[in-house]
Amino acid sequence: MALPLIATIALIFRLIPLRFKYMLGYDPYFHLAYIREALKAGEWFNFLTIAGGPWGYQVHNFHPLGLWMTPAYVYKLLSIFGVSLYDAFRITPVIFGVLTVIFFYLALLKLYDEKRAFFASLFLAVSFGHVFRSMANYYRGDNYMLFLYSLALLGTALALKTRRSRRYRKLAFYLVPALASGFASIFWQAYYPIFIFLLANSLFLAVGAFLLKKDKYMLDSLCLALSTALGALMANYLAGSFGYGMLGYNRWLGKKVAEKLSLEFGLIKDVYLLVHLKYLLPLGLAFIVLLLILGRFVKSGKVRLGILSVLALLGVLIIFARFEALKDLSTGFGIFKEAPIQETRPSGFSDLWGAFSIGLFLAPLFFLRFTPRKVKVYDFLLLGLIIPSIYMIKTWTRFLFIGSMGIALMAGIGLMELYELPKLEGRKGMALTLVLLVLLPITDASLGFQRAWEERPRMNGAWENALVWLENNSNGNDIVMAWWDYGHWVTYYSRRSPVAQGSPNRGVARYYIGRLDENWAGGLGVDYVIVSYYDFLKFGAIVETANVKGDYGMVVLPLLSSSGAFIFQKEGYSIVAKPGETWEVLINVNGQTLAPVEAYIEYGEKVERLNTGPSKFDAYVYMNLNYGYAVLMNGEAFNTTLARLFIKPEEPYELAYSDGGIVKILRLRHPNVIVKKTGGKVLLEFENATGTGLGIWGYLDNGTQVFKKWYPVKGLEEFELPGNMNGSVVVRYTYVQGKKVLDRGIFRMP
């Protein structure tokens, strides 16, 4: 009964977000957009032209193909039951999240007993740290990696429990971690932790065997370590078909890290796999063999412990002496120093509590097992998961998910160790059982359920309406400017190419605060600019990303009352606006009363400037009565492009779409290229045809440039693309006037 109960609980927790129409976060929309386009095209093509504007996006330089193929095959399987692609995609994370919990339970059941397996798996099933990235409506690649590690752990447990006399079966079980680690490479670009976990498992297994004088497990340690070699070779081979990880030879980060570590690519075309096979694995094997040899001569437990301490210190020194650049590992080798995001900051207590709740405090109890009477080699084996997990959790909040298995393992087993510690009988024993085995798990589950229930989609009807409108009222090759958070939404709903998506973009940030102008945007081919109420809420992040000096002040205040006067208030700020021929608008900032220089009000379909009289204070107000909020700004914030476009757009911008105060879309009027595909021909029409030259670049789907030519187009209103472009399937164009870029874009050939 334990396994069905655990699986049911895991399933319920992960299905909670399915009650929403929209998916959580931003990234899932990009993944689903690519799957949709690939299924429509009938192939897993590389060059996606509705992302990465105006250059396009080469998908094979992002994640390996398995990340997108899996939901597609889930859809094909479930479509016979009428399940849509959208719903199949939404439930795919749940399938692998629940399977992770199941395999985790089976592995611990083999290594320990039903009680410890049950509670450890229960903590994983309800841990928000694991639920968050394995629940419906939120699709991420690390879910596959942890699933495959749970399978590898089960294979390892089965191998350890197989008698040595059945050596072929034992070796077959060690193929499971090899295959699991190899296949992990086709689902997620940062799959490398599975190799770290498995190699660490093998090393700590050897340590346990050495300290506990269980020499028979040394062979298991060697087999597990060698399985990672097979997995690494398999990952390297599969990368040729499915795409390389983020440290691959053809990825900018892979090239950068290889240079820092003084590595050269050859047969092995991935930095981590190269380091693993050339350095980490040989050192690990040497360590295991050395312990095996020393175990035959050194019998004293204290001496063995001393030897281990020296060898461990020596190993760390050797690794960091050879690879000094590893000191930058915690910052992703510096890639997130300039533009950190929420996922790449160190975990604080609130992050840990939100992810693990009570399990966080139970986890240290796992080490109660490390007494001479209780400790087993399996406890050491699991340190290979626990110790790297703790380091990863400390480093980035993104790794809370990957570390959730280690924390759940410690919490579940630690709970049982605490329960079995005292010898209480009668009522005291019953009370202890009730508190430890009933109340604590229920409380932990309740907290995890609450966190999962509180998650809300950022996407909403206002955004969907605006972006669908954009798809229906713009050209297929138009480029869109939006804050980077919303770029994936533009790709999915509008099927247009955004300038920024997936990561912070300093240029876009500087554009929104006015440090870059419409000429810069036009040079990127931007045809539409999106501004929104949510940009006001993220104004601080925009300024921080722009990394410029300035005194920008902006506060968004909700409407509290509209009886007699409109009152907006929030944390020390308030705005009171009394209607009249001359509006009386008063601002209160921490007890100081001010009058605005300018005040605007939006109601219905109009934005009007109010007659408020003169003011000597540096304060500006925008009030939206359609949605009940106000924005208080100083002059520097009011004069940003973001505020101006939202409140009072001027030439060369034209308001194209507005829902009255949530999302607005402006058209940037500039000499524009419109791509039309008719009768087997591709025509480039010039709107406001002031250009003198047109550059055409043709590419194969793999990104190889096969065509490049400039054409004089002065006085022309259209240009027919040449028929012979050396097999180009994707075309980039640049429309210029002299040396000034007027428009850019990208499109796929018919």
mmCIF file of C-alpha atoms in Angstrom, residues 35 80 84 96 225 352 578 667 712:
data_model
loop_
_atom_site.group_PDB
_atom_site.id
_atom_site.type_symbol
_atom_site.label_atom_id
_atom_site.label_comp_id
_atom_site.label_asym_id
_atom_site.label_seq_id
_atom_site.Cartn_x
_atom_site.Cartn_y
_atom_site.Cartn_z
ATOM 1 C CA ILE A 35 7.117 21.999 -30.567
ATOM 2 C CA ILE A 80 -6.005 9.145 -29.673
ATOM 3 C CA SER A 84 -4.617 18.407 -27.216
ATOM 4 C CA PHE A 96 8.273 12.346 -14.920
ATOM 5 C CA ALA A 225 32.564 4.788 -11.364
ATOM 6 C CA LEU A 352 15.035 27.079 1.810
ATOM 7 C CA LYS A 578 -10.607 65.371 -6.498
ATOM 8 C CA ARG A 667 3.829 50.841 -33.947
ATOM 9 C CA PRO A 712 20.864 48.681 -55.084
#
